[in-house]
Amino acid sequence: MHTPPSLDLAICGAGPVGMALAALLVQRGAAPAGIVLVDATPVEQARRDPRTIALSYGSRQILVEAGMLP
């Protein structure tokens, strides 16, 4: 019998917002192994996604704080 891993938090959506949330939670002490990002898009499709993103200044500040932008 397979025992599923113990998780503390599931984030629905692995786009910029979900990834930023996960990064900020880890910075604030959450265990990375206890967080899972769940997304409906298969990984290979997400890698081929040609879209870009426009960020407001406030969104950029959050991503800088999360360590996702310089």
XYZ file of C-alpha atoms in Angstrom:
70
model
C 0.000 0.000 0.000
C 1.331 3.438 -0.961
C 1.209 6.038 1.796
C 0.786 9.580 0.433
C 3.296 12.153 1.650
C 2.321 14.400 4.520
C 1.533 17.887 3.293
C 0.743 21.047 5.207
C -0.498 23.167 2.328
C -1.760 22.718 -1.233
C -1.694 25.793 -3.463
C -4.079 25.544 -6.420
C -2.347 27.266 -9.313
C 1.357 27.050 -10.133
C 1.556 30.326 -12.038
C 3.309 33.463 -10.825
C 0.904 34.027 -7.926
C 1.044 30.444 -6.631
C 4.824 30.289 -6.936
C 5.238 33.668 -5.214
C 2.955 32.546 -2.380
C 4.963 29.346 -1.913
C 8.266 31.276 -1.925
C 6.990 33.807 0.620
C 5.648 31.060 2.885
C 9.034 29.308 2.848
C 10.775 32.606 3.673
C 8.460 32.913 6.666
C 9.282 29.466 7.992
C 7.043 26.991 6.183
C 8.727 23.703 5.334
C 9.225 23.459 1.551
C 8.507 19.728 1.642
C 5.098 20.465 3.167
C 3.938 22.643 0.259
C 2.607 21.322 -3.042
C 1.678 23.408 -6.089
C -1.218 21.916 -8.050
C -1.887 23.077 -11.598
C -4.198 21.843 -14.351
C -1.623 22.538 -17.062
C 0.801 19.671 -17.776
C 4.465 20.586 -17.146
C 5.506 20.142 -20.784
C 2.735 22.454 -21.970
C 3.654 25.070 -19.368
C 7.294 24.991 -20.528
C 6.219 25.747 -24.100
C 3.897 28.617 -23.118
C 5.121 31.673 -25.082
C 3.097 34.233 -23.129
C 4.744 37.047 -21.250
C 3.488 38.876 -18.196
C 3.125 42.558 -17.392
C 3.560 43.446 -13.741
C 2.441 46.445 -11.763
C 5.037 48.055 -9.519
C 3.374 46.514 -6.443
C 3.432 43.032 -7.976
C 7.099 43.489 -8.863
C 7.872 44.443 -5.249
C 6.204 41.245 -4.016
C 8.219 39.111 -6.467
C 11.455 40.859 -5.420
C 10.614 40.158 -1.766
C 9.953 36.517 -2.664
C 13.396 36.306 -4.296
C 11.941 35.708 -7.748
C 13.263 38.919 -9.339
C 16.498 40.869 -8.817
